[in-house]
Amino acid sequence: MTFDKGGPGHQGVSVDAFLAAAALEPLPLEDDPTARLLGLVPDADIVLNRTAIKSARARSGLSVSDVAQRLTELGWDTRTSEVLQWELRGSADIVPARVTALAVVLNQPVEAITMPVPEDARMSAVQSTEQFAGLVRRWAQLFDTTLRAAEVALTSRMATAVHRGEIPDPARTLKTMEALVDELEKRQPQ
């Protein structure tokens, strides 16, 4: 069946074509070029600089809850506990657009509140294992997110330890990451 509401030379849309288009699955977020352009895909190459965020917030006279409230007003639903976590541990699983909003709230350039994720052979050794890949899949399922976002989230947990100067061996890191995911799975309602 074809709907044709136009005049001569106008071609209508068939019901079959319309239904087929509606059934298309959207691209995964990390593969969506529009999402990438809008800064909605986590960037594994940057991490929030916890000390820079805390210093900038203090200099601006804002409380942790003020920062959360202003981010929420800018359209980024943010809890006070999230801002506190950024100050205590940093984060690599925050999307660039949200980092930009945080920089605006703190009146800082993005570069002043971020830093590159350190390249460390031990982190690479962990990330290249099948065990880590399994943890990424479990994290993605647990938080209903993409594999790429899950990988960024888990990598940020490892990067946080590296930024504190605590670089455990890969086996110990994997064991710790496994314990974290196990515990989070236990807390999920059945």
PDB file of N, CA and C in Angstrom, residues 1 6 17 28 32 37-38 44 49-50 54 57-58 60 72 107 119 121 123 129 139 151-152 161 167 172 174 181 184:
ATOM      1  N   MET A   1       0.848  -1.171   0.000  1.00  0.00           N
ATOM      2  CA  MET A   1       0.000   0.000   0.000  1.00  0.00           C
ATOM      3  C   MET A   1       0.893   1.234   0.000  1.00  0.00           C
ATOM      4  N   GLY A   6       0.708  13.781  -2.803  1.00  0.00           N
ATOM      5  CA  GLY A   6       1.286  14.831  -3.628  1.00  0.00           C
ATOM      6  C   GLY A   6       0.672  14.849  -5.008  1.00  0.00           C
ATOM      7  N   ALA A  17       7.612   0.220   3.613  1.00  0.00           N
ATOM      8  CA  ALA A  17       8.853   0.978   3.813  1.00  0.00           C
ATOM      9  C   ALA A  17       8.813   1.724   5.139  1.00  0.00           C
ATOM     10  N   PRO A  28      24.689   1.785  18.142  1.00  0.00           N
ATOM     11  CA  PRO A  28      25.189   1.897  19.518  1.00  0.00           C
ATOM     12  C   PRO A  28      25.787   3.293  19.707  1.00  0.00           C
ATOM     13  N   ASP A  32      27.727   6.091  16.963  1.00  0.00           N
ATOM     14  CA  ASP A  32      26.861   7.121  16.402  1.00  0.00           C
ATOM     15  C   ASP A  32      27.670   8.410  16.183  1.00  0.00           C
ATOM     16  N   LEU A  37      29.896  13.771  17.860  1.00  0.00           N
ATOM     17  CA  LEU A  37      30.037  15.212  17.629  1.00  0.00           C
ATOM     18  C   LEU A  37      29.470  16.033  18.782  1.00  0.00           C
ATOM     19  N   LEU A  38      28.406  15.539  19.382  1.00  0.00           N
ATOM     20  CA  LEU A  38      27.779  16.255  20.497  1.00  0.00           C
ATOM     21  C   LEU A  38      28.492  16.026  21.830  1.00  0.00           C
ATOM     22  N   ALA A  44      37.950   7.742  26.295  1.00  0.00           N
ATOM     23  CA  ALA A  44      38.860   6.963  27.137  1.00  0.00           C
ATOM     24  C   ALA A  44      40.219   7.621  27.291  1.00  0.00           C
ATOM     25  N   ASN A  49      40.624  15.542  36.567  1.00  0.00           N
ATOM     26  CA  ASN A  49      41.722  15.771  37.504  1.00  0.00           C
ATOM     27  C   ASN A  49      41.107  16.185  38.838  1.00  0.00           C
ATOM     28  N   ARG A  50      41.085  15.249  39.781  1.00  0.00           N
ATOM     29  CA  ARG A  50      40.368  15.459  41.034  1.00  0.00           C
ATOM     30  C   ARG A  50      40.867  16.675  41.815  1.00  0.00           C
ATOM     31  N   LYS A  54      38.655  20.141  42.651  1.00  0.00           N
ATOM     32  CA  LYS A  54      38.450  20.594  44.033  1.00  0.00           C
ATOM     33  C   LYS A  54      38.991  22.018  44.220  1.00  0.00           C
ATOM     34  N   ARG A  57      36.740  24.551  42.379  1.00  0.00           N
ATOM     35  CA  ARG A  57      35.480  24.734  43.095  1.00  0.00           C
ATOM     36  C   ARG A  57      35.682  25.634  44.311  1.00  0.00           C
ATOM     37  N   ALA A  58      36.759  25.369  45.058  1.00  0.00           N
ATOM     38  CA  ALA A  58      37.038  26.168  46.250  1.00  0.00           C
ATOM     39  C   ALA A  58      37.302  27.631  45.872  1.00  0.00           C
ATOM     40  N   SER A  60      36.157  29.233  43.373  1.00  0.00           N
ATOM     41  CA  SER A  60      34.927  29.874  42.902  1.00  0.00           C
ATOM     42  C   SER A  60      33.915  30.100  44.017  1.00  0.00           C
ATOM     43  N   THR A  72      22.883  20.349  37.032  1.00  0.00           N
ATOM     44  CA  THR A  72      21.500  19.922  36.798  1.00  0.00           C
ATOM     45  C   THR A  72      20.725  21.011  36.064  1.00  0.00           C
ATOM     46  N   ASN A 107      34.133  27.780  35.809  1.00  0.00           N
ATOM     47  CA  ASN A 107      34.794  28.894  35.130  1.00  0.00           C
ATOM     48  C   ASN A 107      36.261  28.571  34.826  1.00  0.00           C
ATOM     49  N   GLU A 119      49.483   6.171  30.246  1.00  0.00           N
ATOM     50  CA  GLU A 119      49.750   4.927  29.535  1.00  0.00           C
ATOM     51  C   GLU A 119      50.642   4.101  30.451  1.00  0.00           C
ATOM     52  N   ALA A 121      51.950   0.084  31.202  1.00  0.00           N
ATOM     53  CA  ALA A 121      52.001  -1.283  30.672  1.00  0.00           C
ATOM     54  C   ALA A 121      51.132  -2.225  31.482  1.00  0.00           C
ATOM     55  N   MET A 123      48.312  -1.502  33.054  1.00  0.00           N
ATOM     56  CA  MET A 123      46.906  -1.299  32.678  1.00  0.00           C
ATOM     57  C   MET A 123      46.634  -1.983  31.341  1.00  0.00           C
ATOM     58  N   THR A 129      43.295  -8.861  28.568  1.00  0.00           N
ATOM     59  CA  THR A 129      42.954 -10.222  28.994  1.00  0.00           C
ATOM     60  C   THR A 129      41.494 -10.560  28.706  1.00  0.00           C
ATOM     61  N   TRP A 139      29.729  -5.695  33.360  1.00  0.00           N
ATOM     62  CA  TRP A 139      29.469  -4.296  33.734  1.00  0.00           C
ATOM     63  C   TRP A 139      28.415  -3.702  32.806  1.00  0.00           C
ATOM     64  N   GLU A 151      33.780  -0.443  29.294  1.00  0.00           N
ATOM     65  CA  GLU A 151      35.245  -0.511  29.284  1.00  0.00           C
ATOM     66  C   GLU A 151      35.855   0.777  29.836  1.00  0.00           C
ATOM     67  N   VAL A 152      35.290   1.913  29.441  1.00  0.00           N
ATOM     68  CA  VAL A 152      35.772   3.200  29.937  1.00  0.00           C
ATOM     69  C   VAL A 152      35.580   3.282  31.450  1.00  0.00           C
ATOM     70  N   ALA A 161      43.550   4.322  40.566  1.00  0.00           N
ATOM     71  CA  ALA A 161      44.605   3.732  41.388  1.00  0.00           C
ATOM     72  C   ALA A 161      45.981   4.171  40.891  1.00  0.00           C
ATOM     73  N   ILE A 167      50.163   1.113  41.806  1.00  0.00           N
ATOM     74  CA  ILE A 167      50.080   0.349  40.577  1.00  0.00           C
ATOM     75  C   ILE A 167      50.280  -1.123  40.908  1.00  0.00           C
ATOM     76  N   ARG A 172      46.547  -9.025  40.466  1.00  0.00           N
ATOM     77  CA  ARG A 172      45.883  -8.443  41.635  1.00  0.00           C
ATOM     78  C   ARG A 172      44.811  -7.436  41.202  1.00  0.00           C
ATOM     79  N   LEU A 174      43.077  -7.497  38.380  1.00  0.00           N
ATOM     80  CA  LEU A 174      41.927  -8.261  37.871  1.00  0.00           C
ATOM     81  C   LEU A 174      41.113  -8.855  39.016  1.00  0.00           C
ATOM     82  N   VAL A 181      32.923  -6.026  40.649  1.00  0.00           N
ATOM     83  CA  VAL A 181      31.769  -6.390  39.828  1.00  0.00           C
ATOM     84  C   VAL A 181      30.891  -7.404  40.557  1.00  0.00           C
ATOM     85  N   LEU A 184      28.836  -5.488  43.115  1.00  0.00           N
ATOM     86  CA  LEU A 184      27.779  -4.702  42.472  1.00  0.00           C
ATOM     87  C   LEU A 184      26.647  -5.601  41.982  1.00  0.00           C
TER      88      LEU A 184
END
